[in-house]
Short mmCIF file of C-alpha atoms in Angstrom, two decimals:
data_model
loop_
_atom_site.label_atom_id
_atom_site.label_comp_id
_atom_site.label_asym_id
_atom_site.label_seq_id
_atom_site.Cartn_x
_atom_site.Cartn_y
_atom_site.Cartn_z
CA UNK A 17 -0.02 -0.07 0.00
CA UNK A 18 1.43 3.38 -0.90
CA UNK A 19 1.93 5.79 1.95
CA UNK A 20 -0.70 8.34 2.34
CA UNK A 21 0.41 12.04 1.60
CA UNK A 22 -0.19 14.91 3.86
CA UNK A 23 -2.97 16.01 1.63
CA UNK A 24 -4.62 12.67 1.61
CA UNK A 25 -4.61 12.58 5.39
CA UNK A 26 -6.19 15.94 5.58
CA UNK A 27 -8.88 14.77 3.19
CA UNK A 28 -9.60 11.67 5.17
CA UNK A 29 -9.57 13.49 8.61
CA UNK A 30 -12.04 16.31 7.63
CA UNK A 31 -15.03 14.03 8.01
CA UNK A 32 -14.11 13.52 11.66
CA UNK A 33 -15.24 17.17 12.13
CA UNK A 34 -18.75 16.06 11.17
CA UNK A 35 -18.36 12.86 13.22
CA UNK A 36 -17.51 15.08 16.46
CA UNK A 37 -20.34 17.51 15.75
CA UNK A 38 -22.99 14.78 15.48
CA UNK A 39 -21.64 12.58 18.26
CA UNK A 40 -20.98 15.44 20.63
CA UNK A 41 -24.39 17.06 19.97
CA UNK A 42 -26.09 13.82 20.94
CA UNK A 43 -23.72 12.83 23.72
CA UNK A 44 -23.52 16.12 25.41
CA UNK A 45 -26.83 17.85 24.76
CA UNK A 46 -29.50 15.33 24.04
CA UNK A 47 -30.31 14.41 27.57
CA UNK A 48 -30.21 18.10 28.60
CA UNK A 49 -32.52 19.09 25.65
CA UNK A 50 -35.03 16.44 26.43
CA UNK A 51 -35.33 17.21 30.00
CA UNK A 52 -35.04 21.07 29.97
CA UNK A 53 -36.54 21.92 26.51
CA UNK A 54 -38.92 19.10 25.69
CA UNK A 55 -39.59 18.68 29.47
CA UNK A 56 -39.45 14.88 29.50
CA UNK A 57 -38.71 13.44 32.92
CA UNK A 58 -35.05 12.40 33.53
CA UNK A 59 -35.81 8.60 33.81
CA UNK A 60 -37.80 8.65 30.52
CA UNK A 61 -35.19 10.76 28.85
CA UNK A 62 -32.52 8.21 29.91
CA UNK A 63 -34.68 5.33 28.50
CA UNK A 64 -34.98 7.26 25.09
CA UNK A 65 -31.18 7.52 24.95
CA UNK A 66 -30.86 3.72 25.76
CA UNK A 67 -33.44 2.72 23.18
CA UNK A 68 -31.46 4.55 20.44
CA UNK A 69 -28.32 2.87 21.66
CA UNK A 70 -29.96 -0.61 21.66
CA UNK A 71 -30.87 -0.06 17.99
CA UNK A 72 -27.44 1.21 17.23
CA UNK A 73 -25.96 -1.83 18.64
CA UNK A 74 -28.02 -4.01 16.47
CA UNK A 75 -27.42 -1.92 13.37
CA UNK A 76 -23.62 -1.74 13.65
CA UNK A 77 -22.79 -5.35 12.63
CA UNK A 78 -25.25 -5.15 9.83
CA UNK A 79 -23.57 -1.95 8.61
CA UNK A 80 -20.20 -3.48 9.02
CA UNK A 81 -20.99 -6.55 6.98
CA UNK A 82 -22.60 -4.62 4.18
CA UNK A 83 -19.68 -2.18 3.99
CA UNK A 84 -17.16 -5.16 3.75
CA UNK A 85 -19.15 -6.98 1.00
CA UNK A 86 -20.80 -4.46 -1.36
CA UNK A 87 -18.75 -2.85 -4.06
CA UNK A 88 -19.73 -0.39 -6.66
CA UNK A 89 -17.92 1.49 -9.52
CA UNK A 90 -17.64 4.41 -6.99
CA UNK A 91 -16.00 2.19 -4.32
CA UNK A 92 -17.28 0.15 -1.46
CA UNK A 93 -17.29 2.69 1.33
CA UNK A 94 -17.85 6.16 -0.26
CA UNK A 95 -21.41 5.59 -1.66
CA UNK A 96 -22.75 4.39 1.70
CA UNK A 97 -20.95 7.23 3.60
CA UNK A 98 -22.53 9.84 1.19
CA UNK A 99 -26.03 8.53 1.49
CA UNK A 100 -26.02 8.27 5.20
CA UNK A 101 -24.30 11.63 5.74
CA UNK A 102 -27.36 13.32 4.09
CA UNK A 103 -29.75 11.40 6.22
CA UNK A 104 -27.73 12.12 9.38
CA UNK A 105 -27.81 15.89 8.86
CA UNK A 106 -31.61 15.81 8.43
CA UNK A 107 -31.92 13.81 11.72
CA UNK A 108 -29.81 16.26 13.61
CA UNK A 109 -32.40 18.90 12.82
CA UNK A 110 -35.45 16.78 13.65
CA UNK A 111 -34.03 15.35 16.80
CA UNK A 112 -33.36 18.69 18.35
CA UNK A 113 -36.74 20.35 17.29
CA UNK A 114 -39.21 20.57 20.14
CA UNK A 115 -42.48 19.36 18.56
CA UNK A 116 -45.77 20.49 20.14
CA UNK A 117 -47.62 17.48 21.31
CA UNK A 118 -48.93 15.89 24.61
CA UNK A 119 -46.16 15.23 26.94
CA UNK A 120 -47.28 11.58 27.22
CA UNK A 121 -46.49 11.20 23.47
CA UNK A 122 -43.13 12.90 23.49
CA UNK A 123 -41.06 9.91 24.72
CA UNK A 124 -42.41 7.78 21.85
CA UNK A 125 -41.67 10.54 19.28
CA UNK A 126 -38.11 11.25 20.56
CA UNK A 127 -37.35 7.58 20.95
CA UNK A 128 -38.16 7.10 17.24
CA UNK A 129 -36.10 10.16 16.26
CA UNK A 130 -33.16 8.92 18.39
CA UNK A 131 -33.24 5.46 16.56
CA UNK A 132 -33.26 7.28 13.22
CA UNK A 133 -30.39 9.55 14.34
CA UNK A 134 -28.14 6.60 15.25
CA UNK A 135 -29.06 4.93 12.00
CA UNK A 136 -27.60 7.84 10.14
CA UNK A 137 -24.60 8.07 12.34
CA UNK A 138 -23.56 4.52 12.16
CA UNK A 139 -24.45 4.25 8.55
CA UNK A 140 -21.72 6.92 7.98
CA UNK A 141 -19.34 6.10 10.86
CA UNK A 142 -18.73 2.37 10.27
CA UNK A 143 -17.68 2.58 6.59
CA UNK A 144 -15.77 5.84 7.27
CA UNK A 145 -13.65 4.11 9.99
CA UNK A 146 -13.04 1.14 7.66
CA UNK A 147 -11.92 3.56 4.92
CA UNK A 148 -9.07 4.55 7.15
CA UNK A 149 -7.47 1.08 6.77
CA UNK A 150 -6.93 1.93 3.01
CA UNK A 151 -4.74 4.83 4.12
CA UNK A 152 -2.45 3.18 6.60
CA UNK A 153 -0.72 -0.22 6.74
CA UNK A 154 1.73 0.08 9.59
CA UNK A 155 1.59 0.56 13.35
CA UNK A 156 2.90 4.09 13.40
CA UNK A 157 1.09 5.13 10.19
CA UNK A 158 -2.24 4.09 11.80
CA UNK A 159 -1.44 6.42 14.79
CA UNK A 160 -0.60 9.25 12.28
CA UNK A 161 -3.90 8.93 10.29
CA UNK A 162 -5.81 9.10 13.60
CA UNK A 163 -3.89 12.09 14.65
CA UNK A 164 -5.19 13.97 11.54
CA UNK A 165 -8.68 12.65 12.24
CA UNK A 166 -8.39 13.74 15.86
CA UNK A 167 -7.35 17.25 14.86
CA UNK A 168 -10.58 17.68 13.00
CA UNK A 169 -12.44 15.98 15.75
CA UNK A 170 -11.33 18.68 18.01
CA UNK A 171 -12.37 21.44 15.62
CA UNK A 172 -15.77 19.82 15.37
CA UNK A 173 -16.01 19.73 19.14
CA UNK A 174 -15.41 23.39 19.15
CA UNK A 175 -18.34 24.02 16.83
CA UNK A 176 -20.55 21.63 18.85
CA UNK A 177 -19.66 23.30 22.22
CA UNK A 178 -20.35 26.79 21.01
CA UNK A 179 -23.59 26.29 19.04
CA UNK A 180 -25.86 24.60 21.61
CA UNK A 181 -24.85 27.03 24.30
CA UNK A 182 -23.69 30.48 23.29
CA UNK A 183 -25.44 30.45 19.92
CA UNK A 184 -28.77 29.31 21.42
CA UNK A 185 -28.38 32.06 24.05
CA UNK A 186 -27.61 34.56 21.19
CA UNK A 187 -30.70 33.56 19.29
CA UNK A 188 -32.96 33.72 22.43
CA UNK A 189 -31.59 37.32 23.06
CA UNK A 190 -32.74 38.22 19.48
CA UNK A 191 -36.31 37.16 20.14
CA UNK A 192 -36.17 33.40 19.26
CA UNK A 193 -37.99 31.06 21.67
CA UNK A 194 -35.74 28.50 23.41
CA UNK A 195 -37.32 25.77 21.30
CA UNK A 196 -36.92 27.57 17.96
CA UNK A 197 -33.32 28.43 18.88
CA UNK A 198 -32.39 24.73 19.46
CA UNK A 199 -34.13 23.81 16.17
CA UNK A 200 -32.10 26.28 14.09
CA UNK A 201 -28.90 25.17 15.97
CA UNK A 202 -29.64 21.53 15.06
CA UNK A 203 -30.21 22.50 11.44
CA UNK A 204 -26.95 24.43 11.13
CA UNK A 205 -24.93 21.71 12.85
CA UNK A 206 -26.66 19.05 10.50
CA UNK A 207 -25.57 21.04 7.45
CA UNK A 208 -21.91 21.38 8.74
CA UNK A 209 -21.91 17.68 9.50
CA UNK A 210 -23.11 16.58 6.14
CA UNK A 211 -20.90 19.06 4.25
CA UNK A 212 -17.64 18.02 5.89
CA UNK A 213 -18.36 14.34 5.33
CA UNK A 214 -19.06 14.94 1.65
CA UNK A 215 -15.67 16.62 1.30
CA UNK A 216 -13.94 13.33 2.42
CA UNK A 217 -16.13 11.30 0.04
CA UNK A 218 -15.12 13.61 -2.82
CA UNK A 219 -11.29 13.42 -2.18
CA UNK A 220 -10.91 9.72 -1.25
CA UNK A 221 -11.75 8.12 -4.51
CA UNK A 222 -8.28 6.72 -5.06
CA UNK A 223 -8.13 5.06 -1.74
CA UNK A 224 -11.62 3.53 -1.74
CA UNK A 225 -10.74 0.32 -3.62
CA UNK A 226 -13.21 -2.31 -4.64
CA UNK A 227 -13.85 -5.33 -2.32
CA UNK A 228 -11.07 -7.84 -3.24
CA UNK A 229 -12.22 -11.30 -2.53
CA UNK A 230 -12.51 -14.51 -4.56
CA UNK A 231 -15.35 -15.63 -2.47
CA UNK A 232 -18.71 -15.23 -4.23
CA UNK A 233 -21.54 -13.91 -2.11
CA UNK A 234 -24.98 -15.41 -2.46
CA UNK A 235 -28.22 -13.59 -1.42
CA UNK A 236 -28.28 -15.92 1.59
CA UNK A 237 -24.96 -14.59 2.90
CA UNK A 238 -26.67 -11.36 3.54
CA UNK A 239 -29.25 -12.70 6.03
CA UNK A 240 -29.15 -11.42 9.58
CA UNK A 241 -28.12 -14.80 11.22
CA UNK A 242 -25.15 -15.10 8.84
CA UNK A 243 -24.09 -11.54 9.60
CA UNK A 244 -24.29 -12.15 13.39
CA UNK A 245 -22.36 -15.49 13.11
CA UNK A 246 -19.63 -13.53 11.32
CA UNK A 247 -19.65 -10.99 14.02
CA UNK A 248 -19.36 -13.62 16.77
CA UNK A 249 -16.40 -15.02 14.91
CA UNK A 250 -14.71 -11.55 15.06
CA UNK A 251 -15.61 -11.24 18.82
CA UNK A 252 -13.76 -14.52 19.56
CA UNK A 253 -10.44 -13.22 18.24
CA UNK A 254 -8.13 -13.50 21.30
CA UNK A 255 -7.32 -9.80 21.99
CA UNK A 256 -10.76 -8.59 21.16
CA UNK A 257 -12.22 -9.17 24.57
CA UNK A 258 -9.85 -6.85 26.25
CA UNK A 259 -10.47 -4.28 23.64
CA UNK A 260 -14.20 -4.43 24.04
CA UNK A 261 -14.02 -4.18 27.85
CA UNK A 262 -11.63 -1.21 27.62
CA UNK A 263 -13.79 0.56 24.97
CA UNK A 264 -17.02 -0.08 26.80
CA UNK A 265 -15.88 1.03 30.18
CA UNK A 266 -14.13 4.27 28.67
CA UNK A 267 -17.29 5.27 26.77
CA UNK A 268 -19.64 4.68 29.72
CA UNK A 269 -17.39 7.18 31.65
CA UNK A 270 -17.45 9.45 28.58
CA UNK A 271 -21.25 9.23 28.22
CA UNK A 272 -21.84 10.02 31.91
CA UNK A 273 -19.27 12.91 31.94
CA UNK A 274 -20.41 14.57 28.73
CA UNK A 275 -24.21 14.11 29.42
CA UNK A 276 -23.82 15.55 32.86
CA UNK A 277 -21.54 18.47 32.11
CA UNK A 278 -24.25 20.94 31.37
CA UNK A 279 -26.04 20.07 34.55
CA UNK A 280 -22.81 20.47 36.46
CA UNK A 281 -21.95 23.81 34.89
CA UNK A 282 -25.62 25.09 35.15
CA UNK A 283 -26.74 24.04 38.44
CA UNK A 284 -23.70 23.32 40.57
CA UNK A 285 -21.25 25.84 39.35
CA UNK A 286 -23.98 28.47 38.33
CA UNK A 287 -22.29 29.38 34.99
CA UNK A 288 -24.08 31.37 32.42
CA UNK A 289 -24.56 29.91 28.85
CA UNK A 290 -21.66 32.03 27.65
CA UNK A 291 -19.32 30.90 30.46
CA UNK A 292 -20.29 27.21 29.89
CA UNK A 293 -19.67 27.65 26.22
CA UNK A 294 -16.30 29.20 26.83
CA UNK A 295 -15.16 26.29 29.02
CA UNK A 296 -16.46 23.66 26.66
CA UNK A 297 -14.50 25.35 23.87
CA UNK A 298 -11.51 25.55 26.09
CA UNK A 299 -11.89 21.83 26.63
CA UNK A 300 -11.75 21.21 22.90
CA UNK A 301 -8.83 23.55 22.23
CA UNK A 302 -6.95 21.84 25.08
CA UNK A 303 -7.49 18.60 23.19
CA UNK A 304 -5.43 20.09 20.28
CA UNK A 305 -2.63 20.78 22.75
CA UNK A 306 -2.75 17.10 23.91
CA UNK A 307 -2.48 15.68 20.44
CA UNK A 308 1.27 15.86 19.98
CA UNK A 309 1.73 14.79 23.73
CA UNK A 310 -0.18 11.66 23.32
CA UNK A 311 1.45 10.94 20.03
CA UNK A 312 4.93 11.21 21.79
CA UNK A 313 3.67 8.92 24.59
CA UNK A 314 2.56 6.45 21.99
CA UNK A 315 5.95 6.53 20.28
CA UNK A 316 7.86 6.19 23.59
CA UNK A 317 5.66 3.27 24.85
CA UNK A 318 2.76 2.11 22.76
CA UNK A 319 -0.93 3.12 22.27
CA UNK A 320 -2.44 1.24 25.31
CA UNK A 321 0.21 2.58 27.74
CA UNK A 322 -0.24 6.12 26.48
CA UNK A 323 -4.01 5.78 27.13
CA UNK A 324 -3.48 4.25 30.65
CA UNK A 325 -1.06 7.17 31.56
CA UNK A 326 -3.68 9.73 30.55
CA UNK A 327 -6.51 7.88 32.23
CA UNK A 328 -4.52 7.52 35.52
CA UNK A 329 -3.91 11.21 35.45
CA UNK A 330 -7.59 11.99 34.95
CA UNK A 331 -8.75 9.56 37.73
CA UNK A 332 -6.45 10.91 40.37
CA UNK A 333 -7.28 14.52 39.30
CA UNK A 334 -11.02 13.88 39.44
CA UNK A 335 -10.73 12.37 42.98
CA UNK A 336 -8.93 15.54 44.19
CA UNK A 337 -11.54 17.68 42.41
CA UNK A 338 -14.35 15.88 44.28
CA UNK A 339 -12.61 16.67 47.55
CA UNK A 340 -11.58 20.32 46.93
CA UNK A 341 -14.56 21.30 44.63
CA UNK A 342 -14.45 23.60 41.51
CA UNK A 343 -16.17 26.71 42.91
CA UNK A 344 -13.61 29.24 41.54
CA UNK A 345 -13.05 30.00 37.90
CA UNK A 346 -9.36 28.72 38.29
CA UNK A 347 -10.69 25.41 39.85
CA UNK A 348 -13.29 25.16 37.04
CA UNK A 349 -10.59 25.43 34.46
CA UNK A 350 -8.56 22.71 36.10
CA UNK A 351 -11.69 20.60 36.01
CA UNK A 352 -12.02 21.30 32.33
CA UNK A 353 -8.51 20.02 31.78
CA UNK A 354 -9.18 16.74 33.70
CA UNK A 355 -12.63 16.52 31.84
CA UNK A 356 -10.70 16.77 28.54
CA UNK A 357 -8.15 14.10 29.53
CA UNK A 358 -10.96 11.70 30.57
CA UNK A 359 -12.99 12.35 27.34
CA UNK A 360 -10.86 13.31 24.42
CA UNK A 361 -7.83 11.00 24.47
CA UNK A 362 -9.85 7.92 23.69
CA UNK A 363 -10.79 9.24 20.14
CA UNK A 364 -7.08 9.67 19.22
CA UNK A 365 -5.82 6.29 20.46
CA UNK A 366 -8.65 3.70 20.44
CA UNK A 367 -9.52 3.79 16.72
CA UNK A 368 -5.92 3.20 15.88
CA UNK A 369 -5.91 0.25 18.24
CA UNK A 370 -8.89 -1.20 16.35
CA UNK A 371 -6.86 -0.76 13.14
CA UNK A 372 -4.17 -2.99 14.62
CA UNK A 373 -6.95 -5.61 15.24
CA UNK A 374 -7.67 -5.54 11.54
CA UNK A 375 -4.07 -6.52 10.83
CA UNK A 376 -4.29 -9.30 13.55
CA UNK A 377 -7.45 -10.66 12.00
CA UNK A 378 -6.07 -10.69 8.56
CA UNK A 379 -2.94 -12.50 9.73
CA UNK A 380 -4.62 -15.12 11.77
CA UNK A 381 -7.74 -15.87 9.55
CA UNK A 382 -6.76 -14.55 6.06
CA UNK A 383 -9.97 -12.53 5.99
CA UNK A 384 -10.53 -8.91 5.13
CA UNK A 385 -13.12 -7.70 7.74
CA UNK A 386 -12.13 -4.23 8.46
CA UNK A 387 -15.61 -2.79 8.80
CA UNK A 388 -16.84 -5.73 10.78
CA UNK A 389 -14.10 -5.20 13.21
CA UNK A 390 -14.36 -1.45 13.31
CA UNK A 391 -18.14 -1.71 13.70
CA UNK A 392 -17.31 -3.16 17.05
CA UNK A 393 -16.29 0.39 18.07
CA UNK A 394 -19.60 1.77 16.92
CA UNK A 395 -21.45 -1.03 18.64
CA UNK A 396 -19.59 -0.43 22.03
CA UNK A 397 -20.26 3.30 21.63
CA UNK A 398 -23.88 2.51 21.21
CA UNK A 399 -24.17 0.28 24.20
CA UNK A 400 -21.93 2.65 26.27
CA UNK A 401 -24.19 5.71 25.44
CA UNK A 402 -27.27 3.77 26.34
CA UNK A 403 -25.80 2.54 29.63
CA UNK A 404 -24.31 5.93 30.55
CA UNK A 405 -27.49 7.79 29.63
CA UNK A 406 -29.63 5.25 31.51
CA UNK A 407 -27.27 5.46 34.71
CA UNK A 408 -27.26 9.33 34.61
CA UNK A 409 -31.09 9.58 34.06
CA UNK A 410 -31.79 7.15 36.83
CA UNK A 411 -29.41 8.99 39.21
CA UNK A 412 -30.95 12.41 38.43
CA UNK A 413 -34.47 10.96 38.79
CA UNK A 414 -33.63 9.32 42.16
CA UNK A 415 -31.93 12.45 43.35
CA UNK A 416 -35.08 14.46 42.61
CA UNK A 417 -33.79 16.62 39.72
CA UNK A 418 -36.56 18.78 38.20
CA UNK A 419 -35.83 20.23 34.79
CA UNK A 420 -38.49 22.79 35.06
CA UNK A 421 -36.92 24.31 38.34
CA UNK A 422 -34.13 26.96 38.41
CA UNK A 423 -32.91 25.71 41.79
CA UNK A 424 -32.30 22.13 42.64
CA UNK A 425 -32.40 20.15 45.92
CA UNK A 426 -29.14 19.57 47.82
CA UNK A 427 -29.37 15.81 47.04
CA UNK A 428 -29.69 16.55 43.32
CA UNK A 429 -26.70 18.95 43.50
CA UNK A 430 -24.61 16.30 45.27
CA UNK A 431 -25.39 13.68 42.65
CA UNK A 432 -24.74 16.03 39.79
CA UNK A 433 -21.30 16.62 41.30
CA UNK A 434 -20.64 12.93 41.92
CA UNK A 435 -21.56 12.28 38.14
CA UNK A 436 -19.18 14.92 37.09
CA UNK A 437 -16.23 13.46 39.22
CA UNK A 438 -15.87 10.31 40.95
CA UNK A 439 -18.70 8.06 39.65
CA UNK A 440 -17.44 7.90 36.02
CA UNK A 441 -13.89 7.16 37.30
CA UNK A 442 -14.93 3.69 38.40
CA UNK A 443 -15.35 2.80 34.70
CA UNK A 444 -12.00 4.38 33.71
CA UNK A 445 -10.26 2.16 36.33
CA UNK A 446 -11.95 -0.91 34.70
CA UNK A 447 -10.70 0.38 31.27
CA UNK A 448 -7.15 0.72 32.49
CA UNK A 449 -7.20 -2.83 33.79
CA UNK A 450 -8.42 -4.23 30.44
CA UNK A 451 -5.86 -2.06 28.40
CA UNK A 452 -3.04 -3.26 30.62
CA UNK A 453 -4.08 -6.93 29.66
CA UNK A 454 -4.50 -6.19 26.00
CA UNK A 455 -1.84 -8.27 24.25
CA UNK A 456 -1.13 -6.44 20.95
CA UNK A 457 1.82 -3.92 21.09
CA UNK A 458 4.15 -2.30 18.47
CA UNK A 459 6.23 -5.49 18.48
CA UNK A 460 3.34 -7.83 17.98
CA UNK A 461 1.37 -10.07 20.31
CA UNK A 462 2.78 -10.41 23.80
#
């Protein structure tokens, strides 16, 4: 495989901007939108998040199998990415539009919209990740291609953090209702997401090679049972169990932290929308600073050790933050640094680790199942978002959180703080243990 040029890496990475906008919008703001704008009770909102995640977990392996086994004259990844990017942009608008209907019907409506949103997201994300294997064939090159993607991921996070906070506040100050402001924001971010993904589709034609296989596919090969048998075969690869546990635990922590951060900023720290937006943007920009640091750690050790070092730093810092609090602006900024470490580094390192699994699978089975393997990341994301959202929704409900009240009870405030600090750290500890046991390194299998 010819080494990817700087320009090719930029072209591939730009779709990660759209990835970050879509994923960040849902992960950080969906629960907040459902409870404070659509006024759905927290437990029901958490269930909506979980329903979408259950569907996403089912759809991911199907999408992975299709992406690995369908080829057109335009390539086997790009047509799928193009179609689903348009659908995803539309769903971002619809999901964040507050529809006037009886409150009892809203959970059904938003549950359906959430299912459609994750259909669009996974339909783009799985073949996009698999497309990355056509750009990099070595351990260090895979880290490099993910660094470019991570750069655009951070830029996308900046857009995502500004728009649903400061931009919504700006629109409201100019006469928009809160509901209308969120709807406009969803539409603009949907257009941005679709546009950046289409750029990658347009410039990646030389890398999106047809499916190379001598095995003929019959219509029966595309039935659901066959697809899931293939998926189970991938799951049984030796190192995969550690990778799944590490990813799942990391992303449950991510889901709790990102879904809770607006509650923490708004109700515990009493930040304005503009202040919250500024801190969230700072989190994203700090992620840019971390890119070369994490890359250097990866070169010095390997990817899994780099991730463990970052997580251990975040865990220790969050425990201290729980003890001392984040009541001053300086302390809040320190919290944002720790928040970034716990939620941003995953996206730079873990996809590259999944790329290594593609090589392992090819070497041990002789099969080319990049999208099937990389769809595990999407599946784990789906399950983690569901679990994290369900946990946070249940915790807020049990603590007595009221989305229509400007002041919360002391119990609700305590658990908002716990969800922002120590509670997610339990899952990061689990992730560190699984990463330590993960056997694939730069030198091969341990």
